[in-house]
Short mmCIF file of C-alpha atoms and ligand atoms in Angstrom, two decimals:
data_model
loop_
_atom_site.label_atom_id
_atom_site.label_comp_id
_atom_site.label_asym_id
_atom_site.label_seq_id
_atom_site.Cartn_x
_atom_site.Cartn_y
_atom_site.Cartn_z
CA UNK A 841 10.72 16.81 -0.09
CA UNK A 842 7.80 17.37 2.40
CA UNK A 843 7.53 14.19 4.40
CA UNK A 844 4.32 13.14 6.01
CA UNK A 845 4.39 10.96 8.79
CA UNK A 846 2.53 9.92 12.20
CA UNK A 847 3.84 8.49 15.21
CA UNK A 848 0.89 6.35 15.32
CA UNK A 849 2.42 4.24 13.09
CA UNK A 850 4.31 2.29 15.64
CA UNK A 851 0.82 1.39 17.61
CA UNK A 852 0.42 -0.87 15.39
CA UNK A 853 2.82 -4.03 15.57
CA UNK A 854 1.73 -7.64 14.42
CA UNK A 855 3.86 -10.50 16.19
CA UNK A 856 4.18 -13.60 14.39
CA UNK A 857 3.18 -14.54 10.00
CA UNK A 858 2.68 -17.68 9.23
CA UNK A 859 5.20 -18.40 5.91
CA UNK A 860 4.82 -20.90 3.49
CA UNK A 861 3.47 -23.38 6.96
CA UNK A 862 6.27 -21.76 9.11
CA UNK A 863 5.44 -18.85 11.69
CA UNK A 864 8.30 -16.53 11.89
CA UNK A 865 8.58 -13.10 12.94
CA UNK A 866 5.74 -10.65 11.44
CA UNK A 867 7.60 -8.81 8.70
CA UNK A 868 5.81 -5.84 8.69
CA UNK A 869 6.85 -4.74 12.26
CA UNK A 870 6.72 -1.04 13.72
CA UNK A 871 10.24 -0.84 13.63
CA UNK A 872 9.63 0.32 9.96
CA UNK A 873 8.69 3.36 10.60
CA UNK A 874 11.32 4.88 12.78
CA UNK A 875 13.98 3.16 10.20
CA UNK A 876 12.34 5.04 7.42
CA UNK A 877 11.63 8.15 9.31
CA UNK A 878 15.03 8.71 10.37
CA UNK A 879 16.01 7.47 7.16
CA UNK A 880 14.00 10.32 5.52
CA UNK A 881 15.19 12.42 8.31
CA UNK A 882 19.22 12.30 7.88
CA UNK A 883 18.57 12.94 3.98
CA UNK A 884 17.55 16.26 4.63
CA UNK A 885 14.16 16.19 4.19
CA UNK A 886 11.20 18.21 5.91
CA UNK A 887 9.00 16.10 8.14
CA UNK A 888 5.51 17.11 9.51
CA UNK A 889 2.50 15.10 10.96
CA UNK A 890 -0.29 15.29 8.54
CA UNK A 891 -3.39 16.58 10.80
CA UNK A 892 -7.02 14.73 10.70
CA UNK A 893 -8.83 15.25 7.55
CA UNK A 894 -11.45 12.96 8.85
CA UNK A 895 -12.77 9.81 7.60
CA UNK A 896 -14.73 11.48 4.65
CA UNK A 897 -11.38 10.74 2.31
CA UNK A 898 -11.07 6.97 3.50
CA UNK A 899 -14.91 6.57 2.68
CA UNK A 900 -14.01 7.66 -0.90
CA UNK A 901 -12.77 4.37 -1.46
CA UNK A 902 -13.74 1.98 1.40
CA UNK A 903 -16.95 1.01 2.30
CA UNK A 904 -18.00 2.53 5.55
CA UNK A 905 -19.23 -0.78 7.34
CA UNK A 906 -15.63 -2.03 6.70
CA UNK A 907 -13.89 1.33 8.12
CA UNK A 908 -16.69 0.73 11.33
CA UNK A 909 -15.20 -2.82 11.80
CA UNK A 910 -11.60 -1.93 11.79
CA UNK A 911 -12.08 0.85 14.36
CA UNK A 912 -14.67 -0.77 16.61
CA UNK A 913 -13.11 -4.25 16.63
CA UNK A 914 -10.52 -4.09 19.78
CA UNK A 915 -13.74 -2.69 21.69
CA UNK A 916 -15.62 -5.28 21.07
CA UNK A 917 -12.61 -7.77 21.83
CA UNK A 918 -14.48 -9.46 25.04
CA UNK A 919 -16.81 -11.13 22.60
CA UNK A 920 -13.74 -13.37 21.60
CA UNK A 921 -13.02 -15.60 24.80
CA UNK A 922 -9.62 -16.28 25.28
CA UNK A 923 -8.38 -13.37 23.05
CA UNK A 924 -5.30 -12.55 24.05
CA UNK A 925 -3.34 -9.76 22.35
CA UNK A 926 -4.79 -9.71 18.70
CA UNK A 927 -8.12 -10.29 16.65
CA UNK A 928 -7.52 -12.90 14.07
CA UNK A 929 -9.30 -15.77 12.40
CA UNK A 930 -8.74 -19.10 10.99
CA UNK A 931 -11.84 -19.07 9.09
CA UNK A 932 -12.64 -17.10 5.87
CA UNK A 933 -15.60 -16.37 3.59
CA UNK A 934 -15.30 -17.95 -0.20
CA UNK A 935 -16.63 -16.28 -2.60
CA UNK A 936 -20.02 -18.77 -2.62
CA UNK A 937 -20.41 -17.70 1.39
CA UNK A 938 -21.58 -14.45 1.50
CA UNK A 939 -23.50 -13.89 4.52
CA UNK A 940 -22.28 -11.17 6.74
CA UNK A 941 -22.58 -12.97 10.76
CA UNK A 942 -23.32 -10.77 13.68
CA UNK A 943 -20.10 -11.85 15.93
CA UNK A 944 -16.81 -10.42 15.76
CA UNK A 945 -15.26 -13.56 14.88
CA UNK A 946 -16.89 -14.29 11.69
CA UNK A 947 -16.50 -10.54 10.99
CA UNK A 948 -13.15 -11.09 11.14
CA UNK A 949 -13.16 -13.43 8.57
CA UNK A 950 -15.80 -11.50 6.12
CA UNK A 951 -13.60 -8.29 5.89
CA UNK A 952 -9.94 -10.20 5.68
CA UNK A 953 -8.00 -11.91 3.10
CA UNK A 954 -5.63 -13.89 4.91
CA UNK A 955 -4.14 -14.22 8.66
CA UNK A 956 -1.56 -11.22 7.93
CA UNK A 957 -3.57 -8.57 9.09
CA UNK A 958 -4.42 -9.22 13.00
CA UNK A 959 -6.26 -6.11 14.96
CA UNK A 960 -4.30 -5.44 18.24
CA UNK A 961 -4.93 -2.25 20.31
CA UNK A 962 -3.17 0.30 18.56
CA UNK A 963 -4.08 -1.25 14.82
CA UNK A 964 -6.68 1.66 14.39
CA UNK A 965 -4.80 4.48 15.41
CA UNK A 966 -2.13 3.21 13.17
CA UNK A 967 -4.01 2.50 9.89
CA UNK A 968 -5.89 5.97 10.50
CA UNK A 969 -2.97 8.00 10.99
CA UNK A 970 -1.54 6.05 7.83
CA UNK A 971 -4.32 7.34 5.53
CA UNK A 972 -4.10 10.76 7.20
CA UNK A 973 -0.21 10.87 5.36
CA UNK A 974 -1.41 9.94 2.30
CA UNK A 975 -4.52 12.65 1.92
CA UNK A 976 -1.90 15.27 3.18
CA UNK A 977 0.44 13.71 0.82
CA UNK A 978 -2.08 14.24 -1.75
CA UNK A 979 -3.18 17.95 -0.94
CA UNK A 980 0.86 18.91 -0.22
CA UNK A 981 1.49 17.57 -3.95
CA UNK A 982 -0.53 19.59 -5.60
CA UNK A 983 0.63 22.46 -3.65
CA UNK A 984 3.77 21.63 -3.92
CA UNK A 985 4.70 19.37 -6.72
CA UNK A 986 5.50 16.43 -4.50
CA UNK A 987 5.64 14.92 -1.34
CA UNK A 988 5.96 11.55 0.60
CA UNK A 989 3.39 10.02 2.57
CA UNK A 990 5.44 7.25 5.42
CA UNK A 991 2.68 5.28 5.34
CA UNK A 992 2.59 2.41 8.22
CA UNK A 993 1.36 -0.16 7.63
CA UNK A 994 1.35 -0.62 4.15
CA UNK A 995 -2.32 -0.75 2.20
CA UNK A 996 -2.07 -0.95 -1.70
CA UNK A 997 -3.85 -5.13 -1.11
CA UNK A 998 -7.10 -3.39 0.64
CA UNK A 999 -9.93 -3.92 -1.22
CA UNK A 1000 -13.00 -1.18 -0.94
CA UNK A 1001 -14.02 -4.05 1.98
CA UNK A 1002 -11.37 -6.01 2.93
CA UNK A 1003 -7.84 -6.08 4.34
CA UNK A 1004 -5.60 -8.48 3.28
CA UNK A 1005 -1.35 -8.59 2.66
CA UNK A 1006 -0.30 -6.62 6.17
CA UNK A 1007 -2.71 -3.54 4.64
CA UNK A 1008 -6.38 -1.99 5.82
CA UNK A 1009 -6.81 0.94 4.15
CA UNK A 1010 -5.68 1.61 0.78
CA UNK A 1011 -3.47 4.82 1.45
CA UNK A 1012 -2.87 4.74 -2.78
CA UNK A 1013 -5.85 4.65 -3.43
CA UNK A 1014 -7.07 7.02 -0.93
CA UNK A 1015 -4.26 9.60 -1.92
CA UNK A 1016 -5.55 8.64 -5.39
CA UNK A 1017 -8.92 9.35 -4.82
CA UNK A 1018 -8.19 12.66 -2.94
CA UNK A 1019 -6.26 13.98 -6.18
CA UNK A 1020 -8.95 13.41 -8.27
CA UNK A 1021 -11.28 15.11 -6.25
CA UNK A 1022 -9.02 17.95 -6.29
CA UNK A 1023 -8.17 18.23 -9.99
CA UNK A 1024 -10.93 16.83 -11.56
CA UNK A 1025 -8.78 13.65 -13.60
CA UNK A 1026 -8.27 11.90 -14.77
CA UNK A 1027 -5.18 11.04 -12.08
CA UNK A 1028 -2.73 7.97 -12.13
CA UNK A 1029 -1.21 5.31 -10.18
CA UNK A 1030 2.24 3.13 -10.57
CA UNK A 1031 2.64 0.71 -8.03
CA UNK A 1032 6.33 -0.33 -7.57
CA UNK A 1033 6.01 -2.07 -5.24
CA UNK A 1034 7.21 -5.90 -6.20
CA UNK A 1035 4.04 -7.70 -5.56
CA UNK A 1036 0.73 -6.75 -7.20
CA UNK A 1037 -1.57 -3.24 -5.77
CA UNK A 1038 -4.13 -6.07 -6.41
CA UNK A 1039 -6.76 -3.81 -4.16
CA UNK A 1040 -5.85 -0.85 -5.69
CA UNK A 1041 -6.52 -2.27 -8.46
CA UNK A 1042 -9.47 -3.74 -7.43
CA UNK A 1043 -11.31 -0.84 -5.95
CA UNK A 1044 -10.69 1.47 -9.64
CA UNK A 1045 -11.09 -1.06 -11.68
CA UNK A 1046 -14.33 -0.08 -13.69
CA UNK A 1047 -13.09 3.57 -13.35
CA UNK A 1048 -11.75 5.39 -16.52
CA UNK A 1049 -11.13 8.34 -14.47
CA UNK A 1050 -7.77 6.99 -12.44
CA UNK A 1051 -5.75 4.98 -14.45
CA UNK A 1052 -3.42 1.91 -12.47
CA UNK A 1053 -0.63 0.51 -13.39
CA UNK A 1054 1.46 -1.74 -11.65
CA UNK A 1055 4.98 -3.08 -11.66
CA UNK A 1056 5.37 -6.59 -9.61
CA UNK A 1057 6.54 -9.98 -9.38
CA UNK A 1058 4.97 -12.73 -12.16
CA UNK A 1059 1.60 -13.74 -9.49
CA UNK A 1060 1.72 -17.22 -10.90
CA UNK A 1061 4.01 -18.29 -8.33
CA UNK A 1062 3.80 -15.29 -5.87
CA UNK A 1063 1.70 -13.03 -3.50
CA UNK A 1064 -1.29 -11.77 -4.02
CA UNK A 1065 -1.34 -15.00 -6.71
CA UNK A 1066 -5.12 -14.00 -7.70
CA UNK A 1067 -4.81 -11.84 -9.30
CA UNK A 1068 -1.46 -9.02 -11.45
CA UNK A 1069 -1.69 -10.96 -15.00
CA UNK A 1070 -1.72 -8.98 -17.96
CA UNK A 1071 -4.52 -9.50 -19.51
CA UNK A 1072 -6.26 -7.88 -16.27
CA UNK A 1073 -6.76 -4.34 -18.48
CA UNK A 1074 -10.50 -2.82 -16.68
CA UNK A 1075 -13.72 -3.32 -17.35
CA UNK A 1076 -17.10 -1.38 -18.40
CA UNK A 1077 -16.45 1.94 -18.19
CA UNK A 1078 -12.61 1.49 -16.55
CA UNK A 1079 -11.98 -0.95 -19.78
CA UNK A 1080 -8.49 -0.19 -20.85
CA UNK A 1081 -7.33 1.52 -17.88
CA UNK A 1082 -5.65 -1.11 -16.15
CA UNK A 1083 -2.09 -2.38 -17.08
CA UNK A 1084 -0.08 -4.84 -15.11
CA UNK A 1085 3.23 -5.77 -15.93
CA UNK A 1086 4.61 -8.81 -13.89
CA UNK A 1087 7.80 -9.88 -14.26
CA UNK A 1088 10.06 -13.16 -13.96
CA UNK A 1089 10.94 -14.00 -10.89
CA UNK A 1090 14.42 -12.59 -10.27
CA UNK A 1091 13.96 -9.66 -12.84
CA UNK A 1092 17.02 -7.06 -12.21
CA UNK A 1093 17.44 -3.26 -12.85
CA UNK A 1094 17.28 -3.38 -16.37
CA UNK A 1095 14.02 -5.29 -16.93
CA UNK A 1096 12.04 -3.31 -14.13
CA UNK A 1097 13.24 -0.11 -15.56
CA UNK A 1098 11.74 -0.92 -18.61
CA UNK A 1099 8.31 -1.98 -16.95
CA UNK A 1100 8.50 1.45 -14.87
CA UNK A 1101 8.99 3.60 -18.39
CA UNK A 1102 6.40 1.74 -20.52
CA UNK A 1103 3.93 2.37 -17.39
CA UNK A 1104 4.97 6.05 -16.91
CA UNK A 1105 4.34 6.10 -21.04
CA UNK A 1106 0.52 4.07 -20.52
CA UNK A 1107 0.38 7.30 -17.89
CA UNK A 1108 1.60 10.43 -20.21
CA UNK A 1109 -0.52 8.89 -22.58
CA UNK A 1110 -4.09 9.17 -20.75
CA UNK A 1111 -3.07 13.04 -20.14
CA UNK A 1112 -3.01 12.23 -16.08
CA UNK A 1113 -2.95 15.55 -14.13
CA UNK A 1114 -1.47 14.04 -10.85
CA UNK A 1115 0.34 10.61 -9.97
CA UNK A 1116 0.65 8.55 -7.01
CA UNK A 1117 3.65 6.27 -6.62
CA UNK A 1118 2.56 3.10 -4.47
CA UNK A 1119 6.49 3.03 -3.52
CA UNK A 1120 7.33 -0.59 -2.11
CA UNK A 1121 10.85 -0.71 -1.92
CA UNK A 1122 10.54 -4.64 -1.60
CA UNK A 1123 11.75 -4.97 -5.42
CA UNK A 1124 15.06 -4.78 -3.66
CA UNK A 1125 17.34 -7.87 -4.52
CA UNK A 1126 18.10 -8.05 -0.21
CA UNK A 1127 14.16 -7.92 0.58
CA UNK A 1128 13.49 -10.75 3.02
CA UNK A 1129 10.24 -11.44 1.68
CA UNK A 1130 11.13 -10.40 -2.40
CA UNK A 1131 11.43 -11.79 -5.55
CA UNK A 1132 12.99 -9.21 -7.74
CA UNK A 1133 16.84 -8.35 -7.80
CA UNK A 1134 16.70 -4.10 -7.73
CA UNK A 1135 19.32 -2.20 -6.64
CA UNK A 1136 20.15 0.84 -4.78
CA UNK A 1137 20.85 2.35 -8.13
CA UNK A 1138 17.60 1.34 -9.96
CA UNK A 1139 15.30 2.88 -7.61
CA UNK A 1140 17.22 5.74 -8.30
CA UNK A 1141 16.64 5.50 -11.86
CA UNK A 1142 13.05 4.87 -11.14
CA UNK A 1143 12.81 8.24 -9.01
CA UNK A 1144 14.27 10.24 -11.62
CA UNK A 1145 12.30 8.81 -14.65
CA UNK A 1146 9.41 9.16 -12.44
CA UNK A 1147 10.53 12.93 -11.30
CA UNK A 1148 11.06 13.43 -14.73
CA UNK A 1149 7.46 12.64 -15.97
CA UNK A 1150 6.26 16.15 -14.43
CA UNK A 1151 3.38 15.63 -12.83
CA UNK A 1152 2.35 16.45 -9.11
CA UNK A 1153 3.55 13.61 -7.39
CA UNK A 1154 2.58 11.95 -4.12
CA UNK A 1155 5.18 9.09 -2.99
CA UNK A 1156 3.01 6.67 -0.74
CA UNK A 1157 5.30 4.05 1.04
CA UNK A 1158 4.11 0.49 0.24
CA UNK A 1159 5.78 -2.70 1.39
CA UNK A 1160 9.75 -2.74 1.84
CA UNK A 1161 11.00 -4.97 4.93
CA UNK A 1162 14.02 -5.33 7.24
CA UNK A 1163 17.03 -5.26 5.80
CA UNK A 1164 19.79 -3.01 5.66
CA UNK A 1165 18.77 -1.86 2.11
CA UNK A 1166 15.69 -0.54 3.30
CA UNK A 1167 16.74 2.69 4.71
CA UNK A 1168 19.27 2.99 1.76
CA UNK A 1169 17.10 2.46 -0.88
CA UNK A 1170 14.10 5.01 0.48
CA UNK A 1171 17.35 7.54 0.61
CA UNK A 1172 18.19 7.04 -2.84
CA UNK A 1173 14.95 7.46 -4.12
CA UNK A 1174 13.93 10.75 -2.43
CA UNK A 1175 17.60 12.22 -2.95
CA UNK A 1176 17.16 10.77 -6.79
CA UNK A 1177 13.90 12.36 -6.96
CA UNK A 1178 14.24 16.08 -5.54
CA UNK A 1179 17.26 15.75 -8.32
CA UNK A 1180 15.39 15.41 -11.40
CA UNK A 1181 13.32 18.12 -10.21
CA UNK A 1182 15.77 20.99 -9.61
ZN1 ZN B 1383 5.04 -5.71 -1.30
#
């Protein structure tokens, strides 16, 4: 398996996440990547950086004032007196505010979600080198069937204009995007990953042209919350080709499996020439941060009924936190994967 990664990665390392009115350690910390680099490493796998293809494939899907924001920000970071070593807000724009302020501040607040995504020095480098794996990731599938993108930090809850959910660009969707420019479509994505792509989602969601389809925790009780039900299926011309499948808290192997094969079935079914796997591994049962109960041995089942399906694959890493399951479970899944393909 050709594994794309980028040292950047670690630039990029939020301290402290306020949880349910506690602040404890930021979850998605740089430590992630090494773990799941060497991770990817000791299974015998090929690793290479993925070079800069510019940002004319993260424009595909985000909107370019947004992208200027995220990269400018820490520049402009003496505007903010008293900043210390992040960018972050308290204050965010509802839906009936929607005037975009001059000062970084209330920028801040205009382009994010939530206080999970803070901008600190080496956030750009990080999120750009992020989306770089996931357009190689998409090019190298094609070429060569399949490949992982070690994307860090995470991105499938970006909107087109917002971060949100520890994620600024959308590397699915990007990778997504980047496939269907290459093959002409329609292309697919199934999102693993236990809570909602709700961006993904978002930013294809009148598109007929790339399908999404997401496996996740029920969001009536859990992150993103606003949005993963079922009856979310597209609209206008992308009508029909959305399909979430949340299930009950505390789901195990056997009812995730399921969701996985109906959605790789939704997939074979719109005649998808390529496939992007929005790979969270924090289904896992020993996820701090979780809600599902999948084992070692179910992602492994998932990469081999995914391997199985046949298409050109790109594996984009999604969420997945500390825990000594983490580096296990990304091992089982690439070993389980290059499997079903020989
Ligand atoms: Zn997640």
């Amino acid at each position: 398996m050709r594994v794309l990664h980028s040292p950047d990665s670690a630039r990029h390392d939020p301290a402290l996440y306020m949880r349910r009115g506690t602040p404890i350690p930021h979850p998605e910390q740089a430590a992630r990547y090494a773990i799941l680099r060497d991770a990817a490493l000791q299974g015998g796998h090929v690793l290479a950086e993925p070079g800069d293809h510019g940002l004319g494939p993260i424009h595909a899907v985000h909107d370019p004032d947004y992208v200027a924001f995220l990269a400018e920000a820490w520049t402009r970071g003496a505007e903010m007196p008293g900043i210390a070593d992040e960018i972050l807000t308290g204050a965010f724009a509802r839906p009936q505010m929607h005037r975009k302020p001059a000062g970084l501040l209330g920028l801040a607040g205009l382009y994010m979600a939530d206080t999970s995504t803070p901008i600190r020095a080496g956030t750009w480098p990080a999120v750009y080198g992020a989306a770089q794996c996931a357009v190689a990731a998409a090019d190298a599938a094609l070429a060569l069937g399949q490949a992982y993108a070690l994307c860090r930090p995470p991105g499938h809850h970006a909107y087109a204009e917002s971060a949100g959910g520890f994620c600024f660009l959308n590397n699915s969707a990007i990778a997504a995007a980047r496939m269907r420019a290459a093959t002409g479509g329609p292309v697919a994505i199934l999102d693993i990953d236990v809570h909602h792509g709700n961006g993904t989602q978002g930013i294809f969601y009148t598109r007929a042209d790339i399908l999404t389809v997401s496996v996740h925790a029920d969001p009536a009780n859990y992150f993103p919350f606003y949005a993963g039900y079922a009856d979310e299926t597209g609209a206008g011309a992308g009508a029909g080709f959305n399909r979430n499948l949340p299930l009950p808290e505390g789901s195990g192997d056997g009812p995730w499996l399921a969701a996985v094969e109906a959605g790789l079935a939704a997939i074979a079914a719109r005649g998808a020439r390529g496939l992007v796997v929005a790979l969270g591994l924090d289904a896992a049962g020993d996820d701090p941060i979780g809600a599902l109960s999948v084992t070692r041995a179910g992602f492994a089942g998932a990469a081999a009924r995914i391997a199985r399906a046949g298409l050109p694959t790109a594996l984009v890493q999604e969420g997945g936190y500390l825990c000594a399951a983490l580096p296990e479970n990304l091992a089982a899944f690439l070993a389980a994967f290059d499997a079903a393909r020989t």
